[in-house]
XYZ file of C-alpha atoms in Angstrom:
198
model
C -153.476 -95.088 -218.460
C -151.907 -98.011 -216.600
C -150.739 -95.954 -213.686
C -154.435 -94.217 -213.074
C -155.499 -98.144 -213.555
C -152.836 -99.096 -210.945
C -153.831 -96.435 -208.401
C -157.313 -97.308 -208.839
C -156.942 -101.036 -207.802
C -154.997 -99.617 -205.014
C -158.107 -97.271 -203.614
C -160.362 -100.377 -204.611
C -158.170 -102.658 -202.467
C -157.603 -100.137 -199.804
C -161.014 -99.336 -199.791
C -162.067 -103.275 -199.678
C -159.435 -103.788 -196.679
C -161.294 -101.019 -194.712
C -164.917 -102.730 -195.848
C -163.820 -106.129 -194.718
C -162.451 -104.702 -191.538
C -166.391 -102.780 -190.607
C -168.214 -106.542 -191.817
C -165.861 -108.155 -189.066
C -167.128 -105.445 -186.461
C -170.698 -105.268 -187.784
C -170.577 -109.363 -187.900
C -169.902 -108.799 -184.460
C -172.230 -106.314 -183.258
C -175.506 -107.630 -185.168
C -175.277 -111.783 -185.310
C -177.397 -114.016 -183.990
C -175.334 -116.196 -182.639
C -173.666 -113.420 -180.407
C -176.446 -111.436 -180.054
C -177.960 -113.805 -177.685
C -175.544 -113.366 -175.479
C -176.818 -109.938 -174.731
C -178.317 -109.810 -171.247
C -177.336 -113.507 -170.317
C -174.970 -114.457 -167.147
C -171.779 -116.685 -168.047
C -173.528 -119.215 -165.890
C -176.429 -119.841 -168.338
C -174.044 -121.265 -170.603
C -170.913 -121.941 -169.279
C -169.528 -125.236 -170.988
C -169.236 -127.884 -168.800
C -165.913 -128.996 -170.505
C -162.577 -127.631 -170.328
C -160.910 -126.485 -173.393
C -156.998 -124.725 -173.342
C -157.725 -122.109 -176.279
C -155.033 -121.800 -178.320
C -153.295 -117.985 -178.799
C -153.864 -117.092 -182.369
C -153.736 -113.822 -181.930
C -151.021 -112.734 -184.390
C -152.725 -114.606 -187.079
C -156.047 -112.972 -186.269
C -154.739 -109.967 -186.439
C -154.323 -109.803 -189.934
C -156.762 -112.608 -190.540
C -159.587 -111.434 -188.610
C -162.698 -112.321 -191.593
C -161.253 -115.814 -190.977
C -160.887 -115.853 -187.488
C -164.315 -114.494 -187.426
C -165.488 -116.978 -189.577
C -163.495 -120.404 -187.290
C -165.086 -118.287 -184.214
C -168.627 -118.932 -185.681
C -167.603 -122.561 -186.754
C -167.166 -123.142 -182.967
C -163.099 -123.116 -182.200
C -163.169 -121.287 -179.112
C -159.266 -120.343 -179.727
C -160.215 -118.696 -182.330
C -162.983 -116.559 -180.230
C -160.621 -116.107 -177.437
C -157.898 -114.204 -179.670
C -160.471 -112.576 -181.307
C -161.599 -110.983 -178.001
C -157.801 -110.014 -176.798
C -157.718 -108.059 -179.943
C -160.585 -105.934 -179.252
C -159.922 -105.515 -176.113
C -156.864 -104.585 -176.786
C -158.404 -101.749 -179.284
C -160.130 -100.471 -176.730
C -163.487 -101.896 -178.013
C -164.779 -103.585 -174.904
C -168.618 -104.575 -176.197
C -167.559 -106.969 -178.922
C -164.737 -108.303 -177.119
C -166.902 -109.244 -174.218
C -169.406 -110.661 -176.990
C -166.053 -113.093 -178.584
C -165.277 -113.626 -174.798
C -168.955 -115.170 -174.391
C -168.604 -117.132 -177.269
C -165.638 -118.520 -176.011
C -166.840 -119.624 -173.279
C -170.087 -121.589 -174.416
C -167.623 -123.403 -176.427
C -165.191 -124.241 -173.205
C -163.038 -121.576 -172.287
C -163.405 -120.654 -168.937
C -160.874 -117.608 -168.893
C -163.291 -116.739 -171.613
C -165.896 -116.965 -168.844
C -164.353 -114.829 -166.166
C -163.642 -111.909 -169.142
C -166.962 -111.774 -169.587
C -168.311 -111.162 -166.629
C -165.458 -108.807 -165.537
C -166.979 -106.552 -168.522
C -170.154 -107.080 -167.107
C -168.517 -105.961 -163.374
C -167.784 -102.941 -165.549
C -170.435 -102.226 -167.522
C -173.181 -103.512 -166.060
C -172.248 -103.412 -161.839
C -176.008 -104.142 -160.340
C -175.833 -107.663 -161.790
C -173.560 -108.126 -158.688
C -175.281 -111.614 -158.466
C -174.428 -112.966 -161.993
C -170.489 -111.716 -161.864
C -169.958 -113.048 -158.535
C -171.800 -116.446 -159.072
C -169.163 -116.646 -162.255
C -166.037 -115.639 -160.585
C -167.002 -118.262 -158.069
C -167.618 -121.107 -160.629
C -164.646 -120.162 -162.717
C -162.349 -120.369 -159.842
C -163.321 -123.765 -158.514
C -162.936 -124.546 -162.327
C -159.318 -123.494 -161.843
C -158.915 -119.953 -164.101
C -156.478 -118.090 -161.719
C -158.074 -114.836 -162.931
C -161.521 -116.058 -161.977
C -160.084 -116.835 -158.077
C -158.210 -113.287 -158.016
C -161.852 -111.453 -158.905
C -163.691 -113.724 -156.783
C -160.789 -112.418 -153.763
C -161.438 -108.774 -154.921
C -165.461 -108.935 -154.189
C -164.085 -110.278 -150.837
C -161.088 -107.631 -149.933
C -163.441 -104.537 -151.510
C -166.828 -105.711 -150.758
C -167.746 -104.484 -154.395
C -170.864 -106.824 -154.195
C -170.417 -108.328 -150.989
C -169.957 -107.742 -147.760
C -166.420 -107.218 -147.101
C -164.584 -110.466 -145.998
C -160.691 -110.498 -145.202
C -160.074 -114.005 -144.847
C -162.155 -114.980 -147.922
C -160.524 -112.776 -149.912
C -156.638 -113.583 -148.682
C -157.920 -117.157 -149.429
C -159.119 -116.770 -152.843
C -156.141 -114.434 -153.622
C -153.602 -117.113 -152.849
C -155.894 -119.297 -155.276
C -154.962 -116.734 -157.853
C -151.274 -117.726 -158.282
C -152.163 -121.260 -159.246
C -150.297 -120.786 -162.262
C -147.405 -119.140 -160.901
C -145.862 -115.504 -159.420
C -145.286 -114.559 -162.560
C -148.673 -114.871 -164.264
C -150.824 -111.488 -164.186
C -153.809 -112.850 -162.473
C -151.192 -113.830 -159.390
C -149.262 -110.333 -159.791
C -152.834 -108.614 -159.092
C -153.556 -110.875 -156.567
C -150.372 -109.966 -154.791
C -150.695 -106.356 -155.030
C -154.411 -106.707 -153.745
C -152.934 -108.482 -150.810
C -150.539 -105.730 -149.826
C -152.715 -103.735 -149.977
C -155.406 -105.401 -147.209
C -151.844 -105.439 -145.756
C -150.800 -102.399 -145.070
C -154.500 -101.611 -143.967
C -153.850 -103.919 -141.011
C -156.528 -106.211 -143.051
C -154.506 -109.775 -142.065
């Protein structure tokens, strides 16, 4: 009797783990507060301060009701991790959706992954994800600069423009070689390069 009562708290809390798991995705997918994000351009609410989110991510990922929950409660960092993890899964909608709440709440990385799903998912808003890679590189997010040099060097939205683009791609290593958003940038580069694009 106690083991078929010990294997069905096990199935109960398996079964709960799974439950909590789909209310953290359905949270996602159907709340207000990130619901209205659907059909809006990062620059409708793009904070006007700065704030350095925090990477939670390993605590999210087994603490994601909670991170949810801190996410709604307004700590970006919490938002931002949030949307690596999903996009990480593959799950591109509600990580763009944690991406735009990051960003109303100051994170302007947050920003420029949000409208690089849009660029995705959505290209004939050319207007909104250019106006945002614009505004998040003169707000300094390296990845903003290096998408704002790839409209330039592919003309994905805009007329093709090589010394815009070598300019804004440079702008993309702010943070250093190493960073991604400068690696990209560099491979872009070589590319307009070897085109005889200089």
């Amino acid at each position: 009797m106690k083991h078929i009562l010990l294997l069905a708290m096990l199935l109960l809390w398996g079964s709960a783990s799974a439950s909590e798991e789909m209310t953290v995705y359905e949270l996602i997918e159907s709340d207000e507060y990130f619901s209205k994000f659907e059909g809006s351009c990062p620059t409708e609410y793009i904070s006007a301060r700065d704030v350095e989110a925090r990477n939670v991510v390993e605590y999210c990922k087994s603490n994601e009701q909670e991170c949810f929950n801190k996410c709604k409660s307004k700590d970006p960092s919490y938002c931002y991790s949030l949307a690596k993890i999903y996009q990480s899964k593959g799950d591109d909608g509600v990580a763009s959706s944690l991406f735009a709440a990051s960003c109303i709440q100051g994170v302007v990385s947050g920003c420029t992954n949000r409208a690089a799903a849009m660029n995705q998912f959505e290209p004939e808003r050319t207007d909104c994800y250019i106006e945002t890679f614009k505004l998040t590189c003169a707000r300094s997010d390296a990845w903003g600069c290096t998408m704002y040099g790839f409209i330039f060097a592919t003309g994905e939205g805009a007329e093709v423009d090589v010394a815009k683009a070598k300019k804004y791609l440079e702008l993309g290593c702010m943070n250093g070689v190493e960073d991604k958003a400068c690696r990209s940038a560099k491979a872009l580069s070589a590319i307009l390069e070897s085109q005889g694009k200089e």
